[in-house]
mmCIF file with all atom_site columns, C-alpha atoms in Angstrom:
data_model
loop_
_atom_site.group_PDB
_atom_site.id
_atom_site.type_symbol
_atom_site.label_atom_id
_atom_site.label_alt_id
_atom_site.label_comp_id
_atom_site.label_asym_id
_atom_site.label_entity_id
_atom_site.label_seq_id
_atom_site.pdbx_PDB_ins_code
_atom_site.Cartn_x
_atom_site.Cartn_y
_atom_site.Cartn_z
_atom_site.occupancy
_atom_site.B_iso_or_equiv
_atom_site.pdbx_formal_charge
_atom_site.auth_seq_id
_atom_site.auth_comp_id
_atom_site.auth_asym_id
_atom_site.auth_atom_id
_atom_site.pdbx_PDB_model_num
ATOM 1   C CA . MET K 1 1   ? 8.481   -14.049 25.116  1.00 51.00 ? 70  MET K CA 1
ATOM 2   C CA . LYS K 1 2   ? 4.994   -15.147 26.169  1.00 58.00 ? 71  LYS K CA 1
ATOM 3   C CA . PHE K 1 3   ? 3.682   -14.423 22.684  1.00 61.00 ? 72  PHE K CA 1
ATOM 4   C CA . THR K 1 4   ? 6.492   -16.486 21.140  1.00 59.00 ? 73  THR K CA 1
ATOM 5   C CA . ASP K 1 5   ? 5.627   -19.347 23.510  1.00 61.00 ? 74  ASP K CA 1
ATOM 6   C CA . GLY K 1 6   ? 1.952   -19.204 22.495  1.00 71.00 ? 75  GLY K CA 1
ATOM 7   C CA . ASP K 1 7   ? 0.740   -17.746 25.803  1.00 79.00 ? 76  ASP K CA 1
ATOM 8   C CA . LEU K 1 8   ? -1.605  -15.206 24.245  1.00 86.00 ? 77  LEU K CA 1
ATOM 9   C CA . ALA K 1 9   ? -3.506  -14.404 27.442  1.00 90.00 ? 78  ALA K CA 1
ATOM 10  C CA . GLY K 1 10  ? -0.255  -13.805 29.293  1.00 91.00 ? 79  GLY K CA 1
ATOM 11  C CA . SER K 1 11  ? 1.057   -11.649 26.459  1.00 89.00 ? 80  SER K CA 1
ATOM 12  C CA . ILE K 1 12  ? -2.103  -9.528  26.448  1.00 93.00 ? 81  ILE K CA 1
ATOM 13  C CA . ALA K 1 13  ? -1.857  -9.143  30.227  1.00 94.00 ? 82  ALA K CA 1
ATOM 14  C CA . ASP K 1 14  ? 1.757   -7.993  29.954  1.00 93.00 ? 83  ASP K CA 1
ATOM 15  C CA . TYR K 1 15  ? 0.919   -5.450  27.271  1.00 94.00 ? 84  TYR K CA 1
ATOM 16  C CA . SER K 1 16  ? -2.013  -4.227  29.370  1.00 96.00 ? 85  SER K CA 1
ATOM 17  C CA . GLU K 1 17  ? 0.328   -3.628  32.306  1.00 96.00 ? 86  GLU K CA 1
ATOM 18  C CA . ALA K 1 18  ? 2.816   -1.881  30.025  1.00 96.00 ? 87  ALA K CA 1
ATOM 19  C CA . ILE K 1 19  ? 0.013   0.342   28.694  1.00 97.00 ? 88  ILE K CA 1
ATOM 20  C CA . ARG K 1 20  ? -1.023  1.164   32.259  1.00 96.00 ? 89  ARG K CA 1
ATOM 21  C CA . LEU K 1 21  ? 2.515   2.359   32.917  1.00 97.00 ? 90  LEU K CA 1
ATOM 22  C CA . SER K 1 22  ? 2.927   4.106   29.533  1.00 96.00 ? 91  SER K CA 1
ATOM 23  C CA . PRO K 1 23  ? -0.564  5.046   28.317  1.00 95.00 ? 92  PRO K CA 1
ATOM 24  C CA . ALA K 1 24  ? 0.725   7.384   25.606  1.00 96.00 ? 93  ALA K CA 1
ATOM 25  C CA . SER K 1 25  ? 2.675   4.686   23.740  1.00 97.00 ? 94  SER K CA 1
ATOM 26  C CA . ALA K 1 26  ? 1.105   4.022   20.343  1.00 97.00 ? 95  ALA K CA 1
ATOM 27  C CA . GLY K 1 27  ? 3.441   1.080   19.822  1.00 95.00 ? 96  GLY K CA 1
ATOM 28  C CA . LEU K 1 28  ? 2.133   -0.784  22.874  1.00 97.00 ? 97  LEU K CA 1
ATOM 29  C CA . TYR K 1 29  ? -1.459  -0.503  21.687  1.00 97.00 ? 98  TYR K CA 1
ATOM 30  C CA . ALA K 1 30  ? -0.403  -1.644  18.219  1.00 96.00 ? 99  ALA K CA 1
ATOM 31  C CA . GLU K 1 31  ? 1.442   -4.678  19.617  1.00 93.00 ? 100 GLU K CA 1
ATOM 32  C CA . ARG K 1 32  ? -1.479  -5.658  21.841  1.00 95.00 ? 101 ARG K CA 1
ATOM 33  C CA . GLY K 1 33  ? -3.758  -5.265  18.844  1.00 95.00 ? 102 GLY K CA 1
ATOM 34  C CA . HIS K 1 34  ? -1.582  -7.710  16.920  1.00 91.00 ? 103 HIS K CA 1
ATOM 35  C CA . VAL K 1 35  ? -1.796  -10.263 19.724  1.00 91.00 ? 104 VAL K CA 1
ATOM 36  C CA . ASN K 1 36  ? -5.576  -9.793  19.925  1.00 94.00 ? 105 ASN K CA 1
ATOM 37  C CA . ILE K 1 37  ? -5.845  -10.642 16.230  1.00 92.00 ? 106 ILE K CA 1
ATOM 38  C CA . VAL K 1 38  ? -3.917  -13.873 16.756  1.00 88.00 ? 107 VAL K CA 1
ATOM 39  C CA . ALA K 1 39  ? -6.187  -14.591 19.753  1.00 91.00 ? 108 ALA K CA 1
ATOM 40  C CA . GLN K 1 40  ? -9.230  -14.201 17.438  1.00 92.00 ? 109 GLN K CA 1
ATOM 41  C CA . LYS K 1 41  ? -10.361 -11.046 19.263  1.00 95.00 ? 110 LYS K CA 1
ATOM 42  C CA . ALA K 1 42  ? -10.915 -8.784  16.288  1.00 96.00 ? 111 ALA K CA 1
ATOM 43  C CA . ASP K 1 43  ? -13.071 -6.248  18.150  1.00 97.00 ? 112 ASP K CA 1
ATOM 44  C CA . ASP K 1 44  ? -10.437 -5.820  20.856  1.00 97.00 ? 113 ASP K CA 1
ATOM 45  C CA . ALA K 1 45  ? -7.799  -5.475  18.161  1.00 96.00 ? 114 ALA K CA 1
ATOM 46  C CA . ILE K 1 46  ? -9.795  -2.744  16.428  1.00 98.00 ? 115 ILE K CA 1
ATOM 47  C CA . ARG K 1 47  ? -10.086 -0.810  19.692  1.00 98.00 ? 116 ARG K CA 1
ATOM 48  C CA . ASP K 1 48  ? -6.354  -1.110  20.304  1.00 98.00 ? 117 ASP K CA 1
ATOM 49  C CA . LEU K 1 49  ? -5.383  -0.098  16.785  1.00 98.00 ? 118 LEU K CA 1
ATOM 50  C CA . THR K 1 50  ? -7.813  2.821   16.818  1.00 98.00 ? 119 THR K CA 1
ATOM 51  C CA . GLU K 1 51  ? -6.123  4.130   19.955  1.00 98.00 ? 120 GLU K CA 1
ATOM 52  C CA . ALA K 1 52  ? -2.690  3.525   18.410  1.00 98.00 ? 121 ALA K CA 1
ATOM 53  C CA . LEU K 1 53  ? -3.738  5.610   15.406  1.00 98.00 ? 122 LEU K CA 1
ATOM 54  C CA . ARG K 1 54  ? -5.142  8.359   17.619  1.00 98.00 ? 123 ARG K CA 1
ATOM 55  C CA . LEU K 1 55  ? -1.696  8.596   19.198  1.00 98.00 ? 124 LEU K CA 1
ATOM 56  C CA . ASP K 1 56  ? 0.199   8.149   15.912  1.00 97.00 ? 125 ASP K CA 1
ATOM 57  C CA . PRO K 1 57  ? -2.171  9.005   13.042  1.00 97.00 ? 126 PRO K CA 1
ATOM 58  C CA . LYS K 1 58  ? 0.319   8.391   10.232  1.00 96.00 ? 127 LYS K CA 1
ATOM 59  C CA . ASN K 1 59  ? 1.446   4.899   11.198  1.00 97.00 ? 128 ASN K CA 1
ATOM 60  C CA . ALA K 1 60  ? 1.016   2.735   8.099   1.00 96.00 ? 129 ALA K CA 1
ATOM 61  C CA . ASP K 1 61  ? 1.493   -0.568  9.952   1.00 95.00 ? 130 ASP K CA 1
ATOM 62  C CA . SER K 1 62  ? -1.317  0.245   12.383  1.00 96.00 ? 131 SER K CA 1
ATOM 63  C CA . TYR K 1 63  ? -3.675  1.031   9.506   1.00 97.00 ? 132 TYR K CA 1
ATOM 64  C CA . ASN K 1 64  ? -2.754  -2.269  7.889   1.00 96.00 ? 133 ASN K CA 1
ATOM 65  C CA . THR K 1 65  ? -3.277  -4.270  11.080  1.00 95.00 ? 134 THR K CA 1
ATOM 66  C CA . ARG K 1 66  ? -6.608  -2.602  11.811  1.00 97.00 ? 135 ARG K CA 1
ATOM 67  C CA . GLY K 1 67  ? -7.624  -3.224  8.214   1.00 97.00 ? 136 GLY K CA 1
ATOM 68  C CA . PHE K 1 68  ? -6.946  -6.903  8.728   1.00 95.00 ? 137 PHE K CA 1
ATOM 69  C CA . ALA K 1 69  ? -9.091  -6.881  11.888  1.00 96.00 ? 138 ALA K CA 1
ATOM 70  C CA . TYR K 1 70  ? -11.949 -5.207  9.993   1.00 97.00 ? 139 TYR K CA 1
ATOM 71  C CA . ALA K 1 71  ? -11.606 -7.796  7.225   1.00 96.00 ? 140 ALA K CA 1
ATOM 72  C CA . LYS K 1 72  ? -11.790 -10.588 9.808   1.00 94.00 ? 141 LYS K CA 1
ATOM 73  C CA . ASN K 1 73  ? -15.112 -9.104  10.916  1.00 96.00 ? 142 ASN K CA 1
ATOM 74  C CA . GLY K 1 74  ? -16.367 -8.951  7.331   1.00 96.00 ? 143 GLY K CA 1
ATOM 75  C CA . ASP K 1 75  ? -16.302 -5.141  7.285   1.00 98.00 ? 144 ASP K CA 1
ATOM 76  C CA . PHE K 1 76  ? -14.635 -4.848  3.901   1.00 98.00 ? 145 PHE K CA 1
ATOM 77  C CA . LEU K 1 77  ? -15.459 -1.159  3.428   1.00 98.00 ? 146 LEU K CA 1
ATOM 78  C CA . ARG K 1 78  ? -13.500 -0.112  6.513   1.00 98.00 ? 147 ARG K CA 1
ATOM 79  C CA . ALA K 1 79  ? -10.774 -2.625  5.713   1.00 98.00 ? 148 ALA K CA 1
ATOM 80  C CA . LEU K 1 80  ? -10.265 -1.048  2.287   1.00 98.00 ? 149 LEU K CA 1
ATOM 81  C CA . GLU K 1 81  ? -10.197 2.428   3.812   1.00 98.00 ? 150 GLU K CA 1
ATOM 82  C CA . ASP K 1 82  ? -7.438  1.344   6.174   1.00 98.00 ? 151 ASP K CA 1
ATOM 83  C CA . TYR K 1 83  ? -5.425  -0.459  3.502   1.00 98.00 ? 152 TYR K CA 1
ATOM 84  C CA . ASN K 1 84  ? -5.695  2.627   1.286   1.00 98.00 ? 153 ASN K CA 1
ATOM 85  C CA . ALA K 1 85  ? -4.385  4.746   4.168   1.00 98.00 ? 154 ALA K CA 1
ATOM 86  C CA . ALA K 1 86  ? -1.530  2.298   4.816   1.00 97.00 ? 155 ALA K CA 1
ATOM 87  C CA . ILE K 1 87  ? -0.503  2.468   1.152   1.00 96.00 ? 156 ILE K CA 1
ATOM 88  C CA . LYS K 1 88  ? -0.785  6.262   1.147   1.00 96.00 ? 157 LYS K CA 1
ATOM 89  C CA . PHE K 1 89  ? 1.621   6.595   4.083   1.00 96.00 ? 158 PHE K CA 1
ATOM 90  C CA . ASN K 1 90  ? 4.004   3.863   2.861   1.00 94.00 ? 159 ASN K CA 1
ATOM 91  C CA . PRO K 1 91  ? 3.506   2.797   -0.752  1.00 93.00 ? 160 PRO K CA 1
ATOM 92  C CA . LEU K 1 92  ? 6.499   0.427   -0.778  1.00 89.00 ? 161 LEU K CA 1
ATOM 93  C CA . VAL K 1 93  ? 5.222   -2.325  1.550   1.00 91.00 ? 162 VAL K CA 1
ATOM 94  C CA . ALA K 1 94  ? 4.132   -5.368  -0.428  1.00 90.00 ? 163 ALA K CA 1
ATOM 95  C CA . VAL K 1 95  ? 1.835   -6.862  2.215   1.00 92.00 ? 164 VAL K CA 1
ATOM 96  C CA . PHE K 1 96  ? -0.396  -3.761  2.176   1.00 95.00 ? 165 PHE K CA 1
ATOM 97  C CA . TYR K 1 97  ? -1.209  -4.371  -1.491  1.00 95.00 ? 166 TYR K CA 1
ATOM 98  C CA . ALA K 1 98  ? -1.614  -8.100  -0.885  1.00 94.00 ? 167 ALA K CA 1
ATOM 99  C CA . ASN K 1 99  ? -4.102  -7.549  1.925   1.00 96.00 ? 168 ASN K CA 1
ATOM 100 C CA . ARG K 1 100 ? -6.099  -5.103  -0.179  1.00 97.00 ? 169 ARG K CA 1
ATOM 101 C CA . GLY K 1 101 ? -6.007  -7.651  -2.980  1.00 97.00 ? 170 GLY K CA 1
ATOM 102 C CA . TYR K 1 102 ? -7.522  -10.336 -0.719  1.00 96.00 ? 171 TYR K CA 1
ATOM 103 C CA . VAL K 1 103 ? -10.411 -8.001  0.100   1.00 97.00 ? 172 VAL K CA 1
ATOM 104 C CA . TYR K 1 104 ? -10.926 -7.231  -3.581  1.00 98.00 ? 173 TYR K CA 1
ATOM 105 C CA . GLU K 1 105 ? -10.984 -10.978 -4.237  1.00 96.00 ? 174 GLU K CA 1
ATOM 106 C CA . ALA K 1 106 ? -13.619 -11.455 -1.502  1.00 96.00 ? 175 ALA K CA 1
ATOM 107 C CA . GLU K 1 107 ? -15.687 -8.684  -3.094  1.00 97.00 ? 176 GLU K CA 1
ATOM 108 C CA . LYS K 1 108 ? -15.408 -10.348 -6.548  1.00 96.00 ? 177 LYS K CA 1
ATOM 109 C CA . ARG K 1 109 ? -13.419 -7.391  -7.888  1.00 97.00 ? 178 ARG K CA 1
ATOM 110 C CA . LYS K 1 110 ? -11.167 -9.695  -9.878  1.00 95.00 ? 179 LYS K CA 1
ATOM 111 C CA . ASN K 1 111 ? -9.209  -7.160  -11.924 1.00 95.00 ? 180 ASN K CA 1
ATOM 112 C CA . ASP K 1 112 ? -8.476  -4.965  -8.910  1.00 97.00 ? 181 ASP K CA 1
ATOM 113 C CA . ALA K 1 113 ? -7.382  -8.031  -6.953  1.00 96.00 ? 182 ALA K CA 1
ATOM 114 C CA . ILE K 1 114 ? -5.060  -9.196  -9.734  1.00 94.00 ? 183 ILE K CA 1
ATOM 115 C CA . ASP K 1 115 ? -3.488  -5.738  -10.002 1.00 94.00 ? 184 ASP K CA 1
ATOM 116 C CA . ASP K 1 116 ? -2.793  -5.523  -6.266  1.00 95.00 ? 185 ASP K CA 1
ATOM 117 C CA . LEU K 1 117 ? -1.522  -9.086  -5.897  1.00 94.00 ? 186 LEU K CA 1
ATOM 118 C CA . THR K 1 118 ? 0.738   -8.733  -8.921  1.00 90.00 ? 187 THR K CA 1
ATOM 119 C CA . HIS K 1 119 ? 2.168   -5.505  -7.527  1.00 90.00 ? 188 HIS K CA 1
ATOM 120 C CA . ALA K 1 120 ? 2.672   -7.126  -4.113  1.00 91.00 ? 189 ALA K CA 1
ATOM 121 C CA . LEU K 1 121 ? 4.668   -9.982  -5.626  1.00 87.00 ? 190 LEU K CA 1
ATOM 122 C CA . ARG K 1 122 ? 6.710   -7.557  -7.676  1.00 85.00 ? 191 ARG K CA 1
ATOM 123 C CA . LEU K 1 123 ? 7.720   -5.844  -4.425  1.00 85.00 ? 192 LEU K CA 1
ATOM 124 C CA . ASP K 1 124 ? 8.182   -9.061  -2.424  1.00 82.00 ? 193 ASP K CA 1
ATOM 125 C CA . PRO K 1 125 ? 8.076   -12.469 -4.135  1.00 80.00 ? 194 PRO K CA 1
ATOM 126 C CA . SER K 1 126 ? 8.199   -14.217 -0.724  1.00 78.00 ? 195 SER K CA 1
ATOM 127 C CA . LEU K 1 127 ? 4.453   -13.586 -0.301  1.00 83.00 ? 196 LEU K CA 1
ATOM 128 C CA . THR K 1 128 ? 3.383   -17.053 -1.343  1.00 81.00 ? 197 THR K CA 1
ATOM 129 C CA . GLU K 1 129 ? -0.192  -16.524 -0.177  1.00 85.00 ? 198 GLU K CA 1
ATOM 130 C CA . ALA K 1 130 ? -0.447  -13.731 -2.738  1.00 88.00 ? 199 ALA K CA 1
ATOM 131 C CA . MET K 1 131 ? 0.979   -16.110 -5.338  1.00 86.00 ? 200 MET K CA 1
ATOM 132 C CA . ASN K 1 132 ? -1.693  -18.699 -4.531  1.00 86.00 ? 201 ASN K CA 1
ATOM 133 C CA . ALA K 1 133 ? -4.415  -16.070 -4.678  1.00 90.00 ? 202 ALA K CA 1
ATOM 134 C CA . LEU K 1 134 ? -3.245  -15.132 -8.163  1.00 89.00 ? 203 LEU K CA 1
ATOM 135 C CA . LYS K 1 135 ? -3.390  -18.787 -9.165  1.00 87.00 ? 204 LYS K CA 1
ATOM 136 C CA . ARG K 1 136 ? -7.006  -18.900 -8.000  1.00 89.00 ? 205 ARG K CA 1
ATOM 137 C CA . LEU K 1 137 ? -7.810  -15.807 -10.023 1.00 91.00 ? 206 LEU K CA 1
ATOM 138 C CA . GLN K 1 138 ? -5.742  -16.768 -13.073 1.00 85.00 ? 207 GLN K CA 1
ATOM 139 C CA . PRO K 1 139 ? -5.714  -20.574 -13.216 1.00 75.00 ? 208 PRO K CA 1
ATOM 140 C CA . ALA K 1 140 ? -4.227  -20.540 -16.705 1.00 65.00 ? 209 ALA K CA 1
ATOM 141 C CA . GLY K 1 141 ? -1.143  -18.735 -15.447 1.00 55.00 ? 210 GLY K CA 1
ATOM 142 C CA . THR K 1 142 ? 0.056   -21.285 -12.910 1.00 45.00 ? 211 THR K CA 1
ATOM 143 C CA . THR K 1 143 ? 3.525   -21.745 -14.344 1.00 44.00 ? 212 THR K CA 1
ATOM 144 C CA . ARG K 1 144 ? 6.561   -21.802 -12.055 1.00 51.00 ? 213 ARG K CA 1
ATOM 145 C CA . THR K 1 145 ? 7.133   -18.353 -10.566 1.00 67.00 ? 214 THR K CA 1
ATOM 146 C CA . GLU K 1 146 ? 9.783   -16.611 -8.506  1.00 66.00 ? 215 GLU K CA 1
ATOM 147 C CA . SER K 1 147 ? 7.685   -17.407 -5.428  1.00 69.00 ? 216 SER K CA 1
ATOM 148 C CA . ASP K 1 148 ? 7.753   -21.121 -6.272  1.00 75.00 ? 217 ASP K CA 1
ATOM 149 C CA . ARG K 1 149 ? 11.535  -20.962 -6.579  1.00 78.00 ? 218 ARG K CA 1
ATOM 150 C CA . LEU K 1 150 ? 11.835  -19.192 -3.228  1.00 76.00 ? 219 LEU K CA 1
ATOM 151 C CA . ILE K 1 151 ? 9.700   -21.822 -1.493  1.00 79.00 ? 220 ILE K CA 1
ATOM 152 C CA . GLY K 1 152 ? 12.002  -24.570 -2.683  1.00 83.00 ? 221 GLY K CA 1
ATOM 153 C CA . GLN K 1 153 ? 15.099  -22.640 -1.679  1.00 82.00 ? 222 GLN K CA 1
ATOM 154 C CA . GLY K 1 154 ? 13.582  -21.814 1.712   1.00 80.00 ? 223 GLY K CA 1
ATOM 155 C CA . LYS K 1 155 ? 12.857  -25.468 2.392   1.00 84.00 ? 224 LYS K CA 1
ATOM 156 C CA . GLN K 1 156 ? 16.488  -26.316 1.732   1.00 86.00 ? 225 GLN K CA 1
ATOM 157 C CA . VAL K 1 157 ? 17.759  -23.514 3.981   1.00 83.00 ? 226 VAL K CA 1
ATOM 158 C CA . ALA K 1 158 ? 15.342  -24.475 6.760   1.00 82.00 ? 227 ALA K CA 1
ATOM 159 C CA . GLU K 1 159 ? 16.312  -28.146 6.661   1.00 83.00 ? 228 GLU K CA 1
ATOM 160 C CA . LYS K 1 160 ? 20.014  -27.279 6.740   1.00 82.00 ? 229 LYS K CA 1
ATOM 161 C CA . SER K 1 161 ? 20.006  -24.445 9.273   1.00 77.00 ? 230 SER K CA 1
ATOM 162 C CA . CYS K 1 162 ? 16.948  -25.006 11.461  1.00 79.00 ? 231 CYS K CA 1
ATOM 163 C CA . GLY K 1 163 ? 16.030  -28.695 11.345  1.00 79.00 ? 232 GLY K CA 1
ATOM 164 C CA . ARG K 1 164 ? 18.196  -29.689 14.314  1.00 79.00 ? 233 ARG K CA 1
ATOM 165 C CA . CYS K 1 165 ? 15.710  -27.948 16.637  1.00 81.00 ? 234 CYS K CA 1
ATOM 166 C CA . HIS K 1 166 ? 12.578  -26.991 14.690  1.00 83.00 ? 235 HIS K CA 1
ATOM 167 C CA . ALA K 1 167 ? 10.062  -29.100 12.837  1.00 84.00 ? 236 ALA K CA 1
ATOM 168 C CA . VAL K 1 168 ? 10.356  -27.709 9.324   1.00 82.00 ? 237 VAL K CA 1
ATOM 169 C CA . GLY K 1 169 ? 7.946   -30.019 7.507   1.00 82.00 ? 238 GLY K CA 1
ATOM 170 C CA . ALA K 1 170 ? 4.196   -30.428 7.366   1.00 77.00 ? 239 ALA K CA 1
ATOM 171 C CA . LYS K 1 171 ? 3.878   -33.169 10.005  1.00 78.00 ? 240 LYS K CA 1
ATOM 172 C CA . ASP K 1 172 ? 7.197   -33.648 11.831  1.00 84.00 ? 241 ASP K CA 1
ATOM 173 C CA . VAL K 1 173 ? 7.779   -32.847 15.508  1.00 84.00 ? 242 VAL K CA 1
ATOM 174 C CA . SER K 1 174 ? 10.386  -30.375 16.768  1.00 81.00 ? 243 SER K CA 1
ATOM 175 C CA . ARG K 1 175 ? 13.402  -32.108 18.289  1.00 80.00 ? 244 ARG K CA 1
ATOM 176 C CA . ASP K 1 176 ? 13.536  -29.302 20.844  1.00 78.00 ? 245 ASP K CA 1
ATOM 177 C CA . LYS K 1 177 ? 10.160  -29.106 22.593  1.00 75.00 ? 246 LYS K CA 1
ATOM 178 C CA . ASN K 1 178 ? 10.612  -25.328 22.973  1.00 73.00 ? 247 ASN K CA 1
ATOM 179 C CA . ALA K 1 179 ? 11.228  -24.791 19.256  1.00 76.00 ? 248 ALA K CA 1
ATOM 180 C CA . THR K 1 180 ? 8.126   -23.702 17.361  1.00 77.00 ? 249 THR K CA 1
ATOM 181 C CA . GLU K 1 181 ? 7.119   -25.737 14.325  1.00 79.00 ? 250 GLU K CA 1
ATOM 182 C CA . PHE K 1 182 ? 7.660   -23.756 11.127  1.00 78.00 ? 251 PHE K CA 1
ATOM 183 C CA . ARG K 1 183 ? 4.138   -24.617 9.971   1.00 76.00 ? 252 ARG K CA 1
ATOM 184 C CA . ASN K 1 184 ? 2.753   -22.673 12.962  1.00 73.00 ? 253 ASN K CA 1
ATOM 185 C CA . LEU K 1 185 ? 4.887   -19.528 12.656  1.00 71.00 ? 254 LEU K CA 1
ATOM 186 C CA . ALA K 1 186 ? 2.830   -17.794 9.965   1.00 63.00 ? 255 ALA K CA 1
ATOM 187 C CA . ARG K 1 187 ? -0.343  -18.189 12.044  1.00 62.00 ? 256 ARG K CA 1
ATOM 188 C CA . ARG K 1 188 ? 1.118   -15.797 14.604  1.00 61.00 ? 257 ARG K CA 1
ATOM 189 C CA . HIS K 1 189 ? 1.480   -13.044 12.021  1.00 59.00 ? 258 HIS K CA 1
ATOM 190 C CA . PRO K 1 190 ? -1.599  -13.546 9.824   1.00 56.00 ? 259 PRO K CA 1
ATOM 191 C CA . ASN K 1 191 ? -1.527  -11.442 6.653   1.00 53.00 ? 260 ASN K CA 1
ATOM 192 C CA . LEU K 1 192 ? 0.902   -9.085  8.341   1.00 55.00 ? 261 LEU K CA 1
ATOM 193 C CA . THR K 1 193 ? 4.633   -9.297  7.810   1.00 56.00 ? 262 THR K CA 1
ATOM 194 C CA . LEU K 1 194 ? 6.913   -12.132 8.797   1.00 56.00 ? 263 LEU K CA 1
ATOM 195 C CA . ARG K 1 195 ? 10.135  -10.367 7.843   1.00 59.00 ? 264 ARG K CA 1
ATOM 196 C CA . ALA K 1 196 ? 10.659  -8.351  11.046  1.00 59.00 ? 265 ALA K CA 1
ATOM 197 C CA . PRO K 1 197 ? 9.938   -11.166 13.541  1.00 59.00 ? 266 PRO K CA 1
ATOM 198 C CA . ILE K 1 198 ? 11.973  -13.688 11.536  1.00 59.00 ? 267 ILE K CA 1
ATOM 199 C CA . GLU K 1 199 ? 14.937  -11.324 11.305  1.00 56.00 ? 268 GLU K CA 1
ATOM 200 C CA . ARG K 1 200 ? 14.712  -10.642 15.063  1.00 51.00 ? 269 ARG K CA 1
ATOM 201 C CA . ALA K 1 201 ? 14.654  -14.373 15.800  1.00 54.00 ? 270 ALA K CA 1
ATOM 202 C CA . ILE K 1 202 ? 17.752  -14.934 13.676  1.00 51.00 ? 271 ILE K CA 1
ATOM 203 C CA . ALA K 1 203 ? 19.588  -11.991 15.217  1.00 46.00 ? 272 ALA K CA 1
ATOM 204 C CA . VAL K 1 204 ? 18.780  -12.867 18.850  1.00 43.00 ? 273 VAL K CA 1
ATOM 205 C CA . THR K 1 205 ? 19.880  -16.474 19.275  1.00 46.00 ? 274 THR K CA 1
ATOM 206 C CA . HIS K 1 206 ? 19.597  -18.495 22.475  1.00 46.00 ? 275 HIS K CA 1
ATOM 207 C CA . ASP K 1 207 ? 22.108  -20.883 24.072  1.00 48.00 ? 276 ASP K CA 1
ATOM 208 C CA . ALA K 1 208 ? 20.919  -23.942 22.151  1.00 51.00 ? 277 ALA K CA 1
ATOM 209 C CA . MET K 1 209 ? 20.644  -22.075 18.864  1.00 55.00 ? 278 MET K CA 1
ATOM 210 C CA . PRO K 1 210 ? 23.729  -21.826 16.643  1.00 56.00 ? 279 PRO K CA 1
ATOM 211 C CA . PRO K 1 211 ? 24.715  -18.398 15.275  1.00 57.00 ? 280 PRO K CA 1
ATOM 212 C CA . PHE K 1 212 ? 23.323  -17.588 11.849  1.00 59.00 ? 281 PHE K CA 1
ATOM 213 C CA . ASN K 1 213 ? 24.769  -15.613 9.011   1.00 67.00 ? 282 ASN K CA 1
ATOM 214 C CA . LEU K 1 214 ? 22.003  -15.759 6.427   1.00 73.00 ? 283 LEU K CA 1
ATOM 215 C CA . SER K 1 215 ? 21.857  -13.462 3.437   1.00 75.00 ? 284 SER K CA 1
ATOM 216 C CA . SER K 1 216 ? 18.822  -11.292 2.785   1.00 69.00 ? 285 SER K CA 1
ATOM 217 C CA . GLY K 1 217 ? 17.933  -13.645 -0.066  1.00 74.00 ? 286 GLY K CA 1
ATOM 218 C CA . GLU K 1 218 ? 18.029  -16.675 2.243   1.00 79.00 ? 287 GLU K CA 1
ATOM 219 C CA . ILE K 1 219 ? 15.835  -14.880 4.775   1.00 75.00 ? 288 ILE K CA 1
ATOM 220 C CA . GLU K 1 220 ? 13.392  -14.040 1.984   1.00 73.00 ? 289 GLU K CA 1
ATOM 221 C CA . ALA K 1 221 ? 13.376  -17.710 0.954   1.00 78.00 ? 290 ALA K CA 1
ATOM 222 C CA . ILE K 1 222 ? 12.702  -18.915 4.512   1.00 78.00 ? 291 ILE K CA 1
ATOM 223 C CA . ILE K 1 223 ? 9.827   -16.430 4.805   1.00 75.00 ? 292 ILE K CA 1
ATOM 224 C CA . ALA K 1 224 ? 8.356   -17.728 1.541   1.00 74.00 ? 293 ALA K CA 1
ATOM 225 C CA . TYR K 1 225 ? 8.628   -21.307 2.798   1.00 80.00 ? 294 TYR K CA 1
ATOM 226 C CA . ILE K 1 226 ? 7.012   -20.509 6.175   1.00 77.00 ? 295 ILE K CA 1
ATOM 227 C CA . ASP K 1 227 ? 4.245   -18.566 4.466   1.00 71.00 ? 296 ASP K CA 1
ATOM 228 C CA . SER K 1 228 ? 3.532   -21.549 2.214   1.00 73.00 ? 297 SER K CA 1
ATOM 229 C CA . PHE K 1 229 ? 2.084   -23.408 5.220   1.00 73.00 ? 298 PHE K CA 1
ATOM 230 C CA . VAL K 1 230 ? -0.788  -20.915 5.622   1.00 61.00 ? 299 VAL K CA 1
ATOM 231 C CA . PRO K 1 231 ? -4.063  -22.769 4.904   1.00 54.00 ? 300 PRO K CA 1
ATOM 232 C CA . ARG K 1 232 ? -5.537  -21.803 1.543   1.00 45.00 ? 301 ARG K CA 1
#
């Protein structure tokens, strides 16, 4: 709850207490590592994810998250090693390929980047950051894509289903002061995956939040729309 409310220090403190009580839980280290990334503490995140992987050495998500932390530090070699490991243990997760593609782009490995980003979008067209990266790499191929269509659909779903509480545009203010602006949601899960937290938020409604019955396609569209706010 503290993480959702933007209280990163409080969230880290809670995870630290949970780890003290359950020091063998790989998941707790992985979650604290995620929060440390959002808090711009890449070194702390790397330490947490390294311990998570010591406890659970085949966890693809932990490799991916640690890879992102290494990339934040400019250590692209270790980032690629971790993304390769994530893909080895779970080759069906689009964001793993997208993250590796961003590193390839940073290293000027254009063809490798295009291959990974294309594959990521084939697996999950809601990754609009991957779409924009491809447009940077292939400016001639900027025709309307499935990702573009999803963004438009997601905007419509958000305005209809979420606008009564949340700010869903680029500059508006949430009508409910406790409702997070959509433009800020992606920043809490940078280059990781929005699907799980968004699905949890829809499933676990609060008193002021109406029940939702969104299809998987509508959820995918909302994710694409939220991801479109990430600064390019």
